mmCIF file of C-alpha atoms in Angstrom:
data_model
loop_
_atom_site.group_PDB
_atom_site.id
_atom_site.type_symbol
_atom_site.label_atom_id
_atom_site.label_comp_id
_atom_site.label_asym_id
_atom_site.label_seq_id
_atom_site.Cartn_x
_atom_site.Cartn_y
_atom_site.Cartn_z
ATOM 1 C CA MET A 1 0.000 0.000 0.000
ATOM 2 C CA LEU A 2 2.760 2.487 0.866
ATOM 3 C CA ARG A 3 4.656 1.680 -2.304
ATOM 4 C CA ASN A 4 1.567 2.404 -4.401
ATOM 5 C CA ARG A 5 1.035 5.730 -2.616
ATOM 6 C CA GLY A 6 4.656 6.663 -3.296
ATOM 7 C CA THR A 7 4.253 5.977 -7.007
ATOM 8 C CA ASN A 8 1.121 8.100 -7.151
ATOM 9 C CA LEU A 9 2.856 10.859 -5.185
ATOM 10 C CA THR A 10 5.769 10.806 -7.649
ATOM 11 C CA ALA A 11 3.372 11.071 -10.580
ATOM 12 C CA VAL A 12 1.586 13.997 -8.932
ATOM 13 C CA LEU A 13 4.871 15.773 -8.181
ATOM 14 C CA VAL A 14 6.067 15.331 -11.778
ATOM 15 C CA PHE A 15 2.726 16.645 -13.081
ATOM 16 C CA VAL A 16 2.780 19.656 -10.716
ATOM 17 C CA ALA A 17 6.438 20.380 -11.458
ATOM 18 C CA SER A 18 5.839 20.297 -15.203
ATOM 19 C CA GLY A 19 2.917 22.696 -14.804
ATOM 20 C CA LEU A 20 5.060 25.055 -12.747
ATOM 21 C CA LEU A 21 7.815 24.879 -15.332
ATOM 22 C CA THR A 22 5.372 25.763 -18.110
ATOM 23 C CA THR A 23 3.986 28.656 -16.058
ATOM 24 C CA ALA A 24 7.438 29.935 -15.156
ATOM 25 C CA THR A 25 8.594 29.755 -18.779
ATOM 26 C CA ALA A 26 5.568 31.665 -20.057
ATOM 27 C CA ALA A 27 5.793 34.272 -17.295
ATOM 28 C CA SER A 28 9.495 34.867 -17.804
ATOM 29 C CA ALA A 29 9.238 35.365 -21.563
ATOM 30 C CA ALA A 30 9.921 38.958 -22.558
ATOM 31 C CA PRO A 31 6.977 40.775 -24.147
ATOM 32 C CA SER A 32 7.319 41.099 -27.870
ATOM 33 C CA ALA A 33 7.621 44.467 -29.535
ATOM 34 C CA PRO A 34 4.957 45.545 -32.043
ATOM 35 C CA GLU A 35 5.535 44.351 -35.568
ATOM 36 C CA GLU A 36 7.415 46.600 -37.904
ATOM 37 C CA PRO A 37 5.340 48.311 -40.607
ATOM 38 C CA ASN A 38 4.587 46.091 -43.600
ATOM 39 C CA ALA A 39 5.854 42.943 -41.903
ATOM 40 C CA THR A 40 4.317 39.782 -43.282
ATOM 41 C CA THR A 41 2.308 37.750 -40.811
ATOM 42 C CA PRO A 42 0.882 34.573 -42.351
ATOM 43 C CA ASN A 43 -2.183 34.164 -40.106
ATOM 44 C CA SER A 44 -3.297 37.796 -39.906
ATOM 45 C CA PRO A 45 -6.785 38.578 -41.215
ATOM 46 C CA CYS A 46 -7.118 41.027 -44.087
ATOM 47 C CA GLY A 47 -8.072 44.595 -43.132
ATOM 48 C CA TYR A 48 -8.215 46.021 -39.642
ATOM 49 C CA TYR A 49 -7.577 43.779 -36.670
ATOM 50 C CA GLN A 50 -6.313 44.162 -33.159
ATOM 51 C CA THR A 51 -4.528 42.155 -30.528
ATOM 52 C CA GLU A 52 -4.938 42.700 -26.821
ATOM 53 C CA LYS A 53 -3.085 46.037 -26.925
ATOM 54 C CA ASP A 54 -2.138 46.820 -30.535
ATOM 55 C CA ALA A 55 -4.017 47.846 -33.693
ATOM 56 C CA TYR A 56 -2.963 46.710 -37.191
ATOM 57 C CA TYR A 57 -4.080 46.932 -40.802
ATOM 58 C CA ASN A 58 -3.235 44.007 -43.091
ATOM 59 C CA HIS A 59 -3.344 44.887 -46.782
ATOM 60 C CA CYS A 60 -3.520 41.443 -48.359
ATOM 61 C CA SER A 61 -2.562 42.435 -51.902
ATOM 62 C CA ASN A 62 1.061 41.938 -52.826
ATOM 63 C CA LYS A 63 1.129 44.459 -55.676
ATOM 64 C CA THR A 64 -0.507 47.734 -54.617
ATOM 65 C CA SER A 65 -0.517 50.277 -51.832
ATOM 66 C CA VAL A 66 -3.843 51.671 -50.645
ATOM 67 C CA VAL A 67 -5.157 54.581 -48.593
ATOM 68 C CA ILE A 68 -6.875 53.752 -45.314
ATOM 69 C CA ASN A 69 -8.767 55.975 -42.904
ATOM 70 C CA VAL A 70 -7.618 55.530 -39.310
ATOM 71 C CA ASP A 71 -10.322 56.258 -36.735
ATOM 72 C CA THR A 72 -8.679 57.471 -33.542
ATOM 73 C CA ILE A 73 -10.055 57.943 -30.052
ATOM 74 C CA TRP A 74 -8.243 61.037 -28.763
ATOM 75 C CA ALA A 75 -7.023 62.834 -31.899
ATOM 76 C CA SER A 76 -8.381 63.685 -35.332
ATOM 77 C CA ASP A 77 -8.876 60.782 -37.735
ATOM 78 C CA TYR A 78 -6.282 60.601 -40.497
ATOM 79 C CA THR A 79 -5.539 58.826 -43.774
ATOM 80 C CA LYS A 80 -2.471 56.700 -44.298
ATOM 81 C CA CYS A 81 -0.918 54.962 -47.294
ATOM 82 C CA VAL A 82 -0.177 51.305 -46.528
ATOM 83 C CA GLY A 83 1.688 48.813 -48.643
ATOM 84 C CA PRO A 84 1.236 45.068 -48.838
ATOM 85 C CA GLY A 85 1.383 43.200 -45.542
ATOM 86 C CA VAL A 86 0.773 44.190 -41.940
ATOM 87 C CA THR A 87 1.098 47.805 -40.803
ATOM 88 C CA TYR A 88 1.239 48.647 -37.109
ATOM 89 C CA LEU A 89 -1.172 51.518 -36.394
ATOM 90 C CA GLY A 90 -0.649 52.012 -32.668
ATOM 91 C CA SER A 91 -2.124 51.129 -29.333
ATOM 92 C CA THR A 92 -5.766 50.112 -29.022
ATOM 93 C CA ASP A 93 -5.928 52.856 -26.380
ATOM 94 C CA ASP A 94 -5.564 55.327 -29.284
ATOM 95 C CA ILE A 95 -6.925 53.548 -32.383
ATOM 96 C CA ARG A 96 -10.588 52.592 -32.728
ATOM 97 C CA PHE A 97 -10.741 51.259 -36.323
ATOM 98 C CA ALA A 98 -9.227 51.563 -39.814
ATOM 99 C CA SER A 99 -10.811 51.034 -43.224
ATOM 100 C CA TYR A 100 -9.937 51.137 -46.917
ATOM 101 C CA VAL A 101 -11.124 54.365 -48.567
ATOM 102 C CA GLY A 102 -11.272 53.045 -52.120
ATOM 103 C CA ARG A 103 -8.115 54.351 -53.754
ATOM 104 C CA THR A 104 -4.480 53.430 -54.258
ATOM 105 C CA CYS A 105 -1.465 55.534 -53.384
#
């Protein structure tokens, strides 16, 4: 009976230790910087999207640049020319939305 309890205790300790290791690894990872403008991100949706703290516009064409309207929270809205790929727009504290205005640049 004691031997069986020891085996179960070892299994529990290994399970708990592996969970702590995973948690410690994730917690100690440095936060990543925002993507550089026009970086290519394979799984990004086309158009405006946001992460927990950052706003992006992904222009999915690989041949043209387009004008987008950036809807801001604290400042005046503005237009911006974006090329193919992902463009970092700023913090979601400042950016509300962005949309294609229907012309190239």
